[in-house]
Amino acid sequence: MKKKRILVFSLIFFVSGFLVLYFLRIYPFLAYHNPVQPDVLIVEGWLPEEIIDKACTEFNTAPYRYLVTTGFPYYKGFRMGSMGEMRFAIGLTEYNPDTILEITVTARGTKAYNEYPHFRVYADTVLMGETFVNSKTHDYTFTERLDFRPGSVIIEYDNDTYAAFRDRDLIVHAISVNQKKYDVNAGNVAYYKRSSGMEVPCTELNISTAHEKATVLIKKGIPDSLIMPVGSFRKRKSKTYTCGLDVNAWLVKNPGYHVKSINILTSGSHARRSCLSYRKAIQDTSIAVGVISCYDSGISDKNWWKTGKGIKEIVRETMGYLYVKFFL
């Protein structure tokens, strides 16, 4: 009996010690920062606007020759994480005024405070209808007789909120106008965030987040001749590793660029996994691989344990790193 108690207390001691050590050291470990000599800067397409601005500063203040953007299409829909609008330029050519216009929105959402996202649909400025979504991807259809040919469809998301362990987001996959489909993975779709009661242009969507962020960076002043969007359209094992494989393929196809090193610019706790994924994906071991970990005010060493979102992110990045380390 005494030995059993000693065993139990020893187990509790070691588990408690591990948890304390994990709590104190995991964020600095994951937010690995180790840039190498500047040559090519890699910018991941999923990064938020504040970090894209840091990418511009990094590229303009260090002697980089090229900037490569990476990313996937919105296979799982475009997530509207705050109140705002998605605007689809539809350019109807076969619509006769005074006939029925049918708009179908394919969408789903996440719940917070026992309520799902709510959205309104407009044809130009005419309200077609409104509804709440649920957790399942569903088609929501609205019809109206119009006496003009609309040039755009607007989806307005108007009830965003965030709880300690829940985030209410609207996720849009596509729309159909009189049975003609418009995916979110297109150059005719723009996302506007609401700020101080106004809709502020945020980003223009494209065939992948790599192409989307390339467009953003060009608008921020980086010459388009120096930006190389490398989109990924088939996932292999993990998204970050797949992006690394596609960058490797780009390097192999373009030996004339004579790349000596790459720095991956990414967000906080994702850094160590990104660096290791690219090191394993880049076949030419003479190419140095470094990483620039940008501070993320949303999930940082000072607040990650305070919300369910932060805890989930850190655990996910830990598991992701272990997967890359031992199984790729």
C-alpha positions as a printed Julia matrix, in Angstrom:
328×3 Matrix{Float64}:
   0.0    0.0     0.0
   2.84   2.35    0.91
   4.64   1.61   -2.37
   1.44   2.3    -4.28
   1.09   5.71   -2.59
   4.7    6.55   -3.39
   4.08   5.59   -7.03
   0.94   7.74   -7.21
   2.62  10.75   -5.62
   5.66  10.33   -7.87
   3.4   10.26  -10.92
   1.56  13.37   -9.74
   4.9   15.1    -9.09
   6.3   14.33  -12.54
   3.07  15.23  -14.36
   2.8   18.5   -12.42
   6.44  19.28  -13.15
   5.96  18.59  -16.84
   2.88  20.84  -17.0
   4.69  23.67  -15.22
   7.69  23.34  -17.54
   5.38  23.19  -20.58
   3.55  26.3   -19.41
   6.77  28.28  -18.89
   8.76  27.15  -21.92
   6.41  26.1   -24.71
   5.71  29.5   -26.26
   9.39  30.58  -26.52
  10.15  27.14  -27.95
   7.45  27.32  -30.62
   8.05  30.99  -31.46
  11.5   30.13  -32.8
  13.35  33.13  -34.3
  16.47  32.38  -36.32
  16.86  34.4   -39.54
  19.69  33.63  -41.95
  21.44  35.81  -44.52
  18.7   37.57  -46.56
  18.2   36.33  -50.12
  14.61  35.1   -50.65
  11.78  35.97  -48.24
   8.91  33.47  -47.91
   5.57  34.96  -46.77
   2.8   32.54  -45.79
  -0.56  33.4   -47.36
  -2.72  32.88  -44.27
  -1.01  35.66  -42.3
  -3.09  38.64  -41.08
  -2.69  42.21  -42.31
  -0.52  43.38  -39.39
   2.1   40.73  -40.18
   1.93  41.42  -43.92
   2.95  44.99  -43.07
   5.94  43.55  -41.17
   6.8   41.49  -44.25
   6.95  44.69  -46.3
   9.26  46.3   -43.76
  11.49  43.22  -43.63
  11.77  43.0   -47.43
  12.44  46.73  -47.88
  15.04  47.04  -45.12
  17.15  43.93  -45.83
  18.94  42.97  -49.07
  16.41  40.42  -50.33
  16.29  39.69  -54.06
  12.85  38.03  -54.25
   9.71  37.53  -52.21
   7.75  34.27  -52.52
   4.16  34.0   -51.27
   2.64  30.6   -50.45
  -0.86  29.32  -49.74
  -3.92  27.29  -50.69
  -7.33  28.03  -52.16
 -10.25  28.44  -49.74
 -11.3   24.79  -50.04
 -13.19  25.01  -46.75
 -14.73  28.39  -47.47
 -13.66  31.94  -46.67
 -13.93  32.69  -42.96
 -15.32  36.11  -42.08
 -13.83  36.56  -38.64
 -15.32  40.0   -38.05
 -18.33  42.0   -39.2
 -18.11  43.17  -42.78
 -19.01  42.33  -46.37
 -18.05  40.02  -49.19
 -18.67  41.6   -52.58
 -18.98  39.46  -55.7
 -18.69  41.24  -59.06
 -21.05  39.06  -61.09
 -21.28  40.81  -64.48
 -24.53  39.21  -65.67
 -24.88  39.19  -69.46
 -28.07  37.18  -69.91
 -30.34  38.76  -67.31
 -33.5   40.42  -68.56
 -34.87  43.17  -66.3
 -38.23  42.49  -64.65
 -37.56  38.76  -64.38
 -36.9   36.77  -61.22
 -33.35  36.96  -59.81
 -32.31  33.94  -57.73
 -29.29  34.12  -55.46
 -28.05  31.07  -53.53
 -25.4   31.41  -50.81
 -23.48  28.31  -49.71
 -22.35  28.92  -46.16
 -21.98  27.65  -42.6
 -20.9   29.12  -39.29
 -19.55  28.69  -35.77
 -21.62  29.44  -32.67
 -20.96  31.73  -29.7
 -23.35  32.69  -26.91
 -25.85  30.15  -28.27
 -26.26  32.0   -31.55
 -24.97  31.34  -35.07
 -23.9   33.97  -37.64
 -26.53  36.1   -39.34
 -26.15  37.61  -42.8
 -28.03  39.74  -45.32
 -27.84  39.41  -49.11
 -28.02  42.39  -51.46
 -28.18  42.67  -55.25
 -26.38  45.99  -55.58
 -28.34  47.98  -52.96
 -31.55  45.9   -52.98
 -32.03  43.63  -49.98
 -32.78  40.11  -51.23
 -33.19  38.53  -47.79
 -31.49  37.55  -44.54
 -31.02  34.47  -42.4
 -29.0   32.69  -39.74
 -26.7   29.79  -40.67
 -25.84  26.69  -38.64
 -22.8   24.43  -38.32
 -23.6   22.45  -41.49
 -22.75  23.7   -44.99
 -26.1   24.62  -46.51
 -27.56  26.45  -49.53
 -29.65  29.53  -48.68
 -31.74  30.79  -51.59
 -33.31  34.23  -52.04
 -35.46  35.45  -54.94
 -36.67  38.9   -55.99
 -38.1   40.52  -59.12
 -35.79  43.33  -60.2
 -36.23  45.93  -62.9
 -32.49  46.33  -63.49
 -29.44  44.17  -64.12
 -27.35  43.96  -60.9
 -23.59  44.18  -61.13
 -22.75  42.8   -57.72
 -23.93  40.56  -54.9
 -23.08  41.6   -51.35
 -23.08  39.31  -48.29
 -23.2   41.37  -45.11
 -22.19  39.63  -41.86
 -23.6   41.61  -38.92
 -23.44  39.75  -35.58
 -19.81  38.81  -34.94
 -18.75  38.15  -31.35
 -16.21  36.17  -29.35
 -16.6   34.28  -26.07
 -13.84  32.78  -23.94
 -13.96  29.43  -25.72
 -16.1   30.25  -28.79
 -15.71  32.46  -31.85
 -18.74  33.26  -33.99
 -17.59  33.32  -37.64
 -19.43  33.2   -40.96
 -17.83  30.85  -43.5
 -18.83  31.41  -47.13
 -18.06  28.8   -49.8
 -19.72  30.19  -52.93
 -22.75  31.91  -54.38
 -24.92  31.1   -57.39
 -26.81  33.73  -59.4
 -29.54  32.24  -61.57
 -27.65  28.93  -61.26
 -24.3   30.39  -62.37
 -21.73  29.62  -59.67
 -19.17  32.07  -58.29
 -16.54  30.56  -55.96
 -14.76  32.57  -53.31
 -11.51  31.45  -55.01
 -11.78  34.09  -57.71
 -10.42  37.49  -58.61
 -13.91  39.03  -58.69
 -14.45  38.76  -54.91
 -13.44  41.36  -52.32
 -13.68  41.31  -48.53
 -14.43  44.47  -46.54
 -14.1   44.69  -42.76
 -16.33  46.97  -40.72
 -14.44  49.63  -38.8
 -16.04  52.59  -36.99
 -19.33  51.92  -38.77
 -17.75  51.9   -42.25
 -16.78  49.09  -44.61
 -13.01  49.23  -45.13
 -11.36  47.35  -48.03
  -9.43  44.45  -46.55
  -8.4   42.08  -49.33
  -9.2   40.87  -52.82
  -9.58  37.11  -52.97
  -7.87  35.06  -55.65
  -7.26  31.48  -56.79
  -5.12  30.92  -53.69
  -3.95  32.85  -50.63
  -0.5   32.94  -52.26
  -1.86  34.98  -55.18
  -4.07  37.01  -52.84
  -1.15  38.09  -50.65
   1.0   38.78  -53.71
  -1.64  41.28  -54.86
  -1.7   42.88  -51.4
   2.09  43.22  -51.31
   2.18  44.77  -54.78
  -0.39  47.35  -53.65
   1.84  48.08  -50.66
   4.65  49.06  -53.01
   6.79  45.98  -53.61
   7.56  45.64  -57.36
   5.57  42.84  -58.98
   8.72  41.68  -60.8
  10.19  40.65  -57.42
   7.15  38.76  -56.12
   6.63  35.08  -56.97
   3.27  33.56  -55.9
   3.66  29.79  -55.42
   0.18  28.36  -54.89
  -0.46  24.85  -53.53
  -3.43  22.95  -54.92
  -2.92  19.42  -53.56
  -2.26  18.83  -49.88
   0.44  16.28  -48.99
   0.62  15.33  -45.3
   0.41  18.89  -43.91
  -0.3   22.31  -45.4
   2.96  23.93  -44.31
   5.02  20.97  -45.5
   3.11  21.0   -48.81
   3.95  24.68  -49.28
   7.59  23.8   -48.6
   7.46  21.05  -51.24
   5.99  23.47  -53.79
   8.65  26.07  -53.0
  11.24  23.31  -53.5
   9.68  22.51  -56.89
   9.87  26.22  -57.77
  13.56  26.27  -56.83
  14.26  23.18  -58.94
  12.47  24.7   -61.96
  14.29  28.03  -61.61
  18.0   27.31  -61.04
  18.81  30.63  -62.7
  17.74  32.49  -59.58
  20.76  31.01  -57.74
  19.01  30.99  -54.36
  21.43  30.73  -51.44
  19.04  31.09  -48.51
  15.4   31.55  -47.57
  13.79  33.19  -44.56
  10.22  32.18  -43.73
   8.27  35.05  -42.21
   5.44  33.74  -40.07
   3.38  34.31  -36.95
   4.56  33.62  -33.39
   3.99  30.04  -32.32
   3.86  28.71  -35.89
   7.53  29.55  -36.49
   9.33  26.4   -35.35
   6.96  24.12  -37.27
   7.34  26.25  -40.41
  11.14  26.24  -40.22
  11.37  22.48  -39.71
   8.79  21.76  -42.43
  10.7   23.82  -45.02
  14.06  22.36  -43.98
  12.68  18.86  -44.6
  11.02  19.9   -47.88
  13.98  21.78  -49.45
  16.14  19.1   -51.08
  19.19  21.27  -51.69
  20.93  21.27  -48.31
  23.26  24.07  -49.45
  20.27  26.45  -49.25
  20.1   27.83  -45.71
  16.64  27.92  -44.12
  15.83  30.51  -41.47
  12.67  31.8   -39.84
  11.39  35.18  -38.69
   8.82  34.9   -35.9
   6.57  37.97  -35.84
   4.85  39.0   -32.65
   1.15  38.08  -32.63
  -0.79  40.33  -30.25
  -3.75  37.92  -30.28
  -1.79  34.88  -29.07
   1.5   35.7   -27.37
   3.68  34.58  -24.47
   1.72  36.98  -22.26
  -1.82  35.79  -22.96
  -2.02  32.41  -24.72
  -3.26  30.54  -21.62
  -6.06  33.06  -20.89
  -8.49  31.95  -23.62
  -9.66  28.67  -25.1
  -8.56  29.92  -28.51
  -5.01  30.52  -27.28
  -4.74  27.17  -25.49
  -6.1   25.36  -28.54
  -3.61  27.13  -30.81
  -0.58  26.3   -28.66
  -1.58  22.64  -28.25
  -2.24  22.39  -31.99
   1.17  23.88  -32.82
   2.85  21.53  -30.34
   1.19  18.5   -31.94
   2.0   19.86  -35.4
   5.66  20.26  -34.54
   5.89  16.74  -33.11
   4.24  15.36  -36.25
   6.75  17.12  -38.51
   9.67  16.16  -36.27
   8.95  12.45  -36.02
   6.68  11.48  -38.92
   7.8   13.51  -41.95
